[in-house]
Each structure stands twice: as structure tokens, then as C-alpha cells.
Coordinates of C-alpha atoms and ligand atoms in Angstrom, one line a residue:
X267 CA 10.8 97.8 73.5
X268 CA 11.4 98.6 70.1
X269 CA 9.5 96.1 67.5
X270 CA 11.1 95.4 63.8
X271 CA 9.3 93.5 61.8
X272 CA 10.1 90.3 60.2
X273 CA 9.3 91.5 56.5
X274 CA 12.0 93.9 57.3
X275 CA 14.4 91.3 58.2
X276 CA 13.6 89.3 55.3
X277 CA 14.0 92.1 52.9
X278 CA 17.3 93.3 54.2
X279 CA 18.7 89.2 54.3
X280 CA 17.0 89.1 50.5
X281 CA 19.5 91.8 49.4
X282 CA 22.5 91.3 51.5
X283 CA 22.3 88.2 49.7
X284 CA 22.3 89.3 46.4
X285 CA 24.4 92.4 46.8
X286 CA 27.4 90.2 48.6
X287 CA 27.7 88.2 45.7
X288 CA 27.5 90.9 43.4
X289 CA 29.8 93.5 45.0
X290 CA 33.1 92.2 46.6
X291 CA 34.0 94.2 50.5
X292 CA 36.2 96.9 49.8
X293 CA 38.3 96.1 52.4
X294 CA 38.5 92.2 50.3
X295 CA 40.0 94.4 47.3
X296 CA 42.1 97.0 48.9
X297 CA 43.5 94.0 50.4
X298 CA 43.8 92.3 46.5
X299 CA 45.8 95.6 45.7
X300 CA 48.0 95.4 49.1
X301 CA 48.6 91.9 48.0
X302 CA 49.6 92.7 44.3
X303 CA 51.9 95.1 45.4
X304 CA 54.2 93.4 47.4
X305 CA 53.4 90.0 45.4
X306 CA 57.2 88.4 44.3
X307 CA 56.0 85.8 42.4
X308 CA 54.6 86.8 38.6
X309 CA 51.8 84.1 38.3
X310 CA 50.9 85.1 41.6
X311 CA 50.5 88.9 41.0
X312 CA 48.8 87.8 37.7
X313 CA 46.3 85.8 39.7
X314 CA 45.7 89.1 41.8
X315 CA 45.2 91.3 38.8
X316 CA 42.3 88.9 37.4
X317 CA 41.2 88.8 40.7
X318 CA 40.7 92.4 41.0
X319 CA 39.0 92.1 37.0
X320 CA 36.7 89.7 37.9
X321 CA 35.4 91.8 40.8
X322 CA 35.1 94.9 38.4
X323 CA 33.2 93.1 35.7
X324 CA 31.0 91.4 38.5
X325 CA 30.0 94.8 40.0
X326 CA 29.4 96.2 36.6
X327 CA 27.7 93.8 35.0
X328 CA 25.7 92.3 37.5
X329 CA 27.0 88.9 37.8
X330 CA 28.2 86.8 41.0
X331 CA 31.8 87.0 41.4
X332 CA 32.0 83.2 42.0
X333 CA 29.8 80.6 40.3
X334 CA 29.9 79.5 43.9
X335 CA 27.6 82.0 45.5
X336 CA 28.1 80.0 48.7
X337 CA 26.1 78.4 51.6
X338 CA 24.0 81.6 53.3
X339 CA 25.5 81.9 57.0
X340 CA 23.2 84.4 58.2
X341 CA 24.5 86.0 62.1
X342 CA 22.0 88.3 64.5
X343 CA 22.7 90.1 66.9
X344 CA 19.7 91.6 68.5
X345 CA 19.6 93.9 71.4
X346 CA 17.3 92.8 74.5
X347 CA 15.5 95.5 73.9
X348 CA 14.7 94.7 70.2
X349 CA 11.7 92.0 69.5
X350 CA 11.1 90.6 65.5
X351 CA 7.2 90.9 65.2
X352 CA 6.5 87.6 63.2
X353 CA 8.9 84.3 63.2
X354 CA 12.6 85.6 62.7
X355 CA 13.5 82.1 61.5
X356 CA 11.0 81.9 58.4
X357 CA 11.8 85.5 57.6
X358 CA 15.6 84.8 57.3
X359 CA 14.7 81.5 55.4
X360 CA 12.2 83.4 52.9
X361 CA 15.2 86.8 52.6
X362 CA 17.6 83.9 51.8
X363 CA 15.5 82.3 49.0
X364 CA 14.2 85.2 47.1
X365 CA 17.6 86.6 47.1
X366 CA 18.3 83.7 45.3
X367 CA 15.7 83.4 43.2
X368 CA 16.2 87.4 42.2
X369 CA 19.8 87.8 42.2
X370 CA 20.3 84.6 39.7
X371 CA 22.0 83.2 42.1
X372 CA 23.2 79.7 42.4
X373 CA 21.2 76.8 44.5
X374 CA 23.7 75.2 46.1
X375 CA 22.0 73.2 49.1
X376 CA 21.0 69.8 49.2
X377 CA 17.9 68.5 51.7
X378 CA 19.8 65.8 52.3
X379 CA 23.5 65.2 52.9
X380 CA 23.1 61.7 51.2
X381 CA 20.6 61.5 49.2
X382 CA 22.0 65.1 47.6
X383 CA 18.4 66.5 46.6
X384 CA 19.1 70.3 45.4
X385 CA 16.4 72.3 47.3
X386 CA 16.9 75.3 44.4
X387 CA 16.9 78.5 46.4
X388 CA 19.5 78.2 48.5
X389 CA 18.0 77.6 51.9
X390 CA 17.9 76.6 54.3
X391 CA 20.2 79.1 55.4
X392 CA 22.6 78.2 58.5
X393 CA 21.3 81.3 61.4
X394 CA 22.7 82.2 64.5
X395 CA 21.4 84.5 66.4
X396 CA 22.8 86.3 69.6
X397 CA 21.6 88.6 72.1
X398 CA 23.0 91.5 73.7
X399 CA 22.7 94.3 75.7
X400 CA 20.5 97.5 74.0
X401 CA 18.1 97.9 71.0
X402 CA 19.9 97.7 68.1
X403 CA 19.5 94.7 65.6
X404 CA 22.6 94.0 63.4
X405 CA 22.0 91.3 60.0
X406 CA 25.3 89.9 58.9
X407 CA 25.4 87.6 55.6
X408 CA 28.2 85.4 54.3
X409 CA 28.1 83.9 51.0
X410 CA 30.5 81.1 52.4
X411 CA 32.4 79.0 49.3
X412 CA 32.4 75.2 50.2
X413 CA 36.2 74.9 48.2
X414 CA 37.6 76.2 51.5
X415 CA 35.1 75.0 54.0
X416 CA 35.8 71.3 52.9
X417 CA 39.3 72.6 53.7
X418 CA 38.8 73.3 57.2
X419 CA 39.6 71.5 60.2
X420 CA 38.9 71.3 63.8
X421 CA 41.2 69.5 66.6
X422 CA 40.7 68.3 70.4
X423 CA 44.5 69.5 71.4
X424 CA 45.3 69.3 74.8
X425 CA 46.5 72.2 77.1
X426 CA 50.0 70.9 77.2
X427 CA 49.6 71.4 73.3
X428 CA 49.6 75.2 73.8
X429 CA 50.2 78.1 71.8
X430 CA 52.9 76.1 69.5
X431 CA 50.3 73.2 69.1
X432 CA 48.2 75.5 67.9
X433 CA 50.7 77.0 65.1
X434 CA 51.5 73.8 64.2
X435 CA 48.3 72.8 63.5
X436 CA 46.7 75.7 62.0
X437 CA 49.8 76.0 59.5
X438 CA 49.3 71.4 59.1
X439 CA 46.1 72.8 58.1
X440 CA 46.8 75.8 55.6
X441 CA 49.4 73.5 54.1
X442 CA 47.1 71.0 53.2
X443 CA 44.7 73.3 51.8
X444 CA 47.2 74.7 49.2
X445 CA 45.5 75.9 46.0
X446 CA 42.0 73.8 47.3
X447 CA 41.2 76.6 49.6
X448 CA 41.0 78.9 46.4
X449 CA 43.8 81.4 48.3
X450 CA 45.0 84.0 49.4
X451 CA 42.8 82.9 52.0
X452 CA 41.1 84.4 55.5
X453 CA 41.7 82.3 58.4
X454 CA 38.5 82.2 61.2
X455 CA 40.6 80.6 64.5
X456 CA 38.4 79.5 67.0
X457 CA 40.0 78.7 70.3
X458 CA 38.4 77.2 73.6
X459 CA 34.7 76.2 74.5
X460 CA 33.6 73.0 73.1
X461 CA 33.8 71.0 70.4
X462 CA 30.5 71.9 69.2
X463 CA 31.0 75.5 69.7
X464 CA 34.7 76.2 68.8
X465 CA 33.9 75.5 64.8
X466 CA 31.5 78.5 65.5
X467 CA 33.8 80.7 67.4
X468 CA 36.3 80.1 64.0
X469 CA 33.3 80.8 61.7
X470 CA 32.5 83.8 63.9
X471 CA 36.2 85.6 63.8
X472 CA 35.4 85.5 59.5
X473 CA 32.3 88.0 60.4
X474 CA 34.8 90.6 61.9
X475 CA 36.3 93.1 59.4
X476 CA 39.4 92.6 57.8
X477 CA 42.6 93.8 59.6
X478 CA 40.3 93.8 63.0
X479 CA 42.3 93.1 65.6
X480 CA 41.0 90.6 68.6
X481 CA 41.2 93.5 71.4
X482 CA 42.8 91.2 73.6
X483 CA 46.6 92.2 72.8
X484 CA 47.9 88.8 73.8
X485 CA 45.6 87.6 70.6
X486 CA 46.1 90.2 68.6
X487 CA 50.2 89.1 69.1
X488 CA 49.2 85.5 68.1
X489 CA 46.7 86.8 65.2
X490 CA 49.7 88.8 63.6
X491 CA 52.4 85.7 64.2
X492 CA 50.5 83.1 62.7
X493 CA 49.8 85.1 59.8
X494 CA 53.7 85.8 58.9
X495 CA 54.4 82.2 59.3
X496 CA 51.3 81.3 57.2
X497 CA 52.9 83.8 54.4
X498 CA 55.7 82.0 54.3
X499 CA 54.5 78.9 53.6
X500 CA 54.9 80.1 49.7
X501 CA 51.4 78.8 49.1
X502 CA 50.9 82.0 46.9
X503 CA 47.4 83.6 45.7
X504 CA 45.6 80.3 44.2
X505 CA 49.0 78.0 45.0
X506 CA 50.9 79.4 42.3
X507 CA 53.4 80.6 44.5
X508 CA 54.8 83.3 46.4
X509 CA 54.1 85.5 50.0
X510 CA 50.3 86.0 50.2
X511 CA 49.1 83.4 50.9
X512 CA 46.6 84.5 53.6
X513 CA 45.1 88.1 53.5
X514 CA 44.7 88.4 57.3
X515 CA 43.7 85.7 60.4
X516 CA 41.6 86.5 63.0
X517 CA 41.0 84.8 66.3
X518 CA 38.0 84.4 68.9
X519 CA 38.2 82.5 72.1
X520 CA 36.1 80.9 74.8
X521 CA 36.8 79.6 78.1
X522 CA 37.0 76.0 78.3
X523 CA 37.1 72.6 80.4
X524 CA 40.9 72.3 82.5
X525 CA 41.6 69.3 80.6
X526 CA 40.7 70.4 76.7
X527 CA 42.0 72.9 74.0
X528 CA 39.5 72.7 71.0
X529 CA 41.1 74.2 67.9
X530 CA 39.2 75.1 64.7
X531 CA 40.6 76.5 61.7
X532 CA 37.3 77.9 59.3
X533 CA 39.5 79.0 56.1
X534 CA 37.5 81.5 54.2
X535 CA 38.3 81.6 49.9
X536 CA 39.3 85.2 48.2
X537 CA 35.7 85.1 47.6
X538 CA 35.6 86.2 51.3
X539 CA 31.8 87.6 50.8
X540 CA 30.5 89.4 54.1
X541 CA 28.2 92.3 55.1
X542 CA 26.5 93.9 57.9
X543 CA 23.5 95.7 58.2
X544 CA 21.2 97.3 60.8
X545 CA 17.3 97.5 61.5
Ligands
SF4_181 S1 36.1 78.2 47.4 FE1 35.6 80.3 47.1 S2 36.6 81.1 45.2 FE2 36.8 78.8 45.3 S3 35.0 78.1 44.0 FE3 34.2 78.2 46.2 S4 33.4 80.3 46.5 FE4 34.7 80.3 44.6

């Protein structure tokens, strides 16, 4: 059994946090340049340019890349034969607050959803943790923006509904996001389970890297299809028009109840801030 110890976890979450918000994923800009290449519309390729600037000067000088820097969704995945020596939970909560505190970054949680206290650091952070087979640990942190989260939706279909109720309703749902998702957006589709877990399954298919196919090739058909329709919605980088509207869509699944077909759509901002690491 191989031990890692929680001081280790919470310095590696303390500057995941800080270096996601700092440092956009180079697969988020080669995507910005993909997109500004083949970009019709001239506000839209403009948007793309800035976008690319503002991740430059962030990098450079030091600065969060959004003012937003995000609710902390913090996702484990820790071998069986892997234990955290102290209380995994405190350690990610204590990573995710100094990270704040150090990296200048903004508070952006309230204690309570209606009485809207700021807490100041950040936390508590939102953790799931997974087990699986071996002894490696894997940290993964998203700096998720709430402009596209309050965008998101989540739908009871019904198997009839099928793979067309599904397009219909993830591209009802892109549509009404327009420019309020902050696009070109990342689409997390969960599909199956329940309706507590599918919202996770969509959050979950965000952690994956861009361009990832699901291995199933049956999903990997769908992810591609819905994200040509989606383009040509003519949304356009921040709704100012034209064919990138979403960088890439990825789906995860779950089996399900006979009688259901939960649907979530998670849509993720172009401040699509993720990293991995490993203990
Ligand atoms: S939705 Fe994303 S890009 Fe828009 S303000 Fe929030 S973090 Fe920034």
C-alpha cells in the first residue's frame, strides 16, 4: 500500500489552483488559433485574437485570465492501492483556500445560497473522488466560470426521446445560452444514470482533454454530430457571430432505469480552466 500524504495533496490542489487561472491549457489555445483560422465572421475572429491576448498577458504578468476565477471542482481518482495519510477532505479544502489567498485570486463562494455570505477563499471546494484499480493518485482542478454554469441544463427525456431528443435539446440549450455562456464554449453531455448523477457524468466529460474522443465509437459519432450542428447555430465566439461556436463536446454515459433518459448539458466558458496532476 503506498501512503501520500495529505500535505502533499493540499500543496499540489494550492497550486493547480493558482496555476489554472494563471496559465490557460494549451490545447484551450491551440484550439483559440484553430478557431481563428477558419473564423468567417470578422467580430468573431477579433474576439479570438483578444482572446488569445488576454491569455498571453495573463501568463506573463501573472494575473487570472478571468476576473471569474471560478468555483474550485476538484476530481480524485485514487488507486485501491493508494491511502491519503491525514483527512483528504480538509486537505483539498485548505489547497483550495491558500491557492486563493496566494494566487490573488477571486472569492467567489457564498456559505449560504440565500443569505449570500462571501466565505473569502474560495472554499468550500466541490470534491469528488473515485476509486480505481492500482496505486496511482491523479488531482484534477477546474476553475469552473458560473456565466456558463447558470447556463446549463439538465432534462428527465424519455427513451422514446432518443438520440434526436437529445440533439434537440442540447442544441434548445446552446441556443439559449448565446453570448451568456461567454462562447465558443465546451459542452460536458451527460447521458443515463440518475438524475442526481447525470449533472456529474456532464461535469465529468469537461475533465477529459480537448478533442478526446469517448472510446465508445457509437459516442464518439454522436460527440462529433452534435458539435457540427452546434457550429452552425451562428452563435459565434462571445455571440457575435459566425461557425465556432463550440470548441469541441464531449460525452459520458451511464446505464440507467428502462423507463428514464436523464440528459445534462454542463456548458463550460472559453475560460475552460482544467489540469491534472499526479502524487
Ligand atoms: S463564464 Fe467564463 S469567461 Fe465568462 S465571466 Fe465567467 S469565467 Fe469568465
Amino acid at each position: 500500500m503506498r501512503s501520500v500524504p495529505a500535505r502533499a495533496v493540499e500543496e499540489k490542489v494550492r497550486d493547480l489552483c493558482i496555476d489554472i487561472n494563471y496559465h490557460m491549457p494549451r490545447d484551450m489555445l491551440q484550439a483559440f488559433e484553430r478557431a481563428r483560422e477558419t473564423e468567417v465572421s470578422p467580430p468573431g475572429r477579433e474576439v479570438l485574437t483578444q482572446l488569445l491576448a488576454n491569455a498571453r498577458t495573463a501568463a506573463s504578468e501573472g494575473l487570472p485570465y478571468c476576473q471569474d476565477t471560478g468555483t474550485a471542482v476538484v476530481y480524485i481518482r485514487q488507486g485501491e492501492e493508494v491511502r491519503v495519510e491525514g483527512r483528504l477532505e480538509e486537505a483539498v479544502h485548505r489547497g483550495v483556500s491558500a491557492g486563493t489567498r496566494e494566487g490573488f485570486l477571486r472569492g467567489s463562494i457564498v456559505r449560504d445560497p440565500l443569505r449570500r455570505q462571501n466565505t473569502g477563499d474560495n472554499t468550500p471546494p466541490v470534491l469528488h473522488v473515485e476509486r480505481e484499480p492500482g496505486d496511482k493518485f491523479h488531482i484534477a482542478v477546474m476553475a469552473k466560470g458560473s456565466g456558463a454554469e447558470n447556463m446549463s441544463q439538465l432534462r428527465m427525456l424519455t427513451p422514446a426521446d432518443g438520440p434526436d431528443g437529445i440533439r434537440r435539446f442540447v442544441l434548445q440549450v446552446v441556443r439559449e445560452a448565446g453570448p451568456n455562456a461567454c462562447p465558443p464554449v465546451t459542452i460536458g453531455l451527460g447521458i443515463g444514470s440518475t438524475f442526481d448523477t447525470v449533472a456529474w457524468l456532464a461535469k465529468k466529460a469537461l475533465f477529459r482533454p480537448l478533442g478526446r474522443r469517448n472510446p465508445d465509437p457509437y459516442y464518439a459519432d454522436l460527440e462529433v454530430a452534435l458539435l457540427r450542428d452546434i457550429n452552425r447555430l451562428g452563435i459565434g465566439p462571445m455571440g457575435f457571430g459566425g461557425k465556432n461556436t463550440a470548441l469541441d463536446l464531449r460525452i459520458e454515459t451511464a446505464p440507467c432505469h428502462i423507463a428514464a433518459l436523464p440528459v445534462a448539458v454542463n456548458l463550460e466558458c472559453h475560460a475552460h480552466r482544467v489540469r491534472e496532476a499526479e502524487l
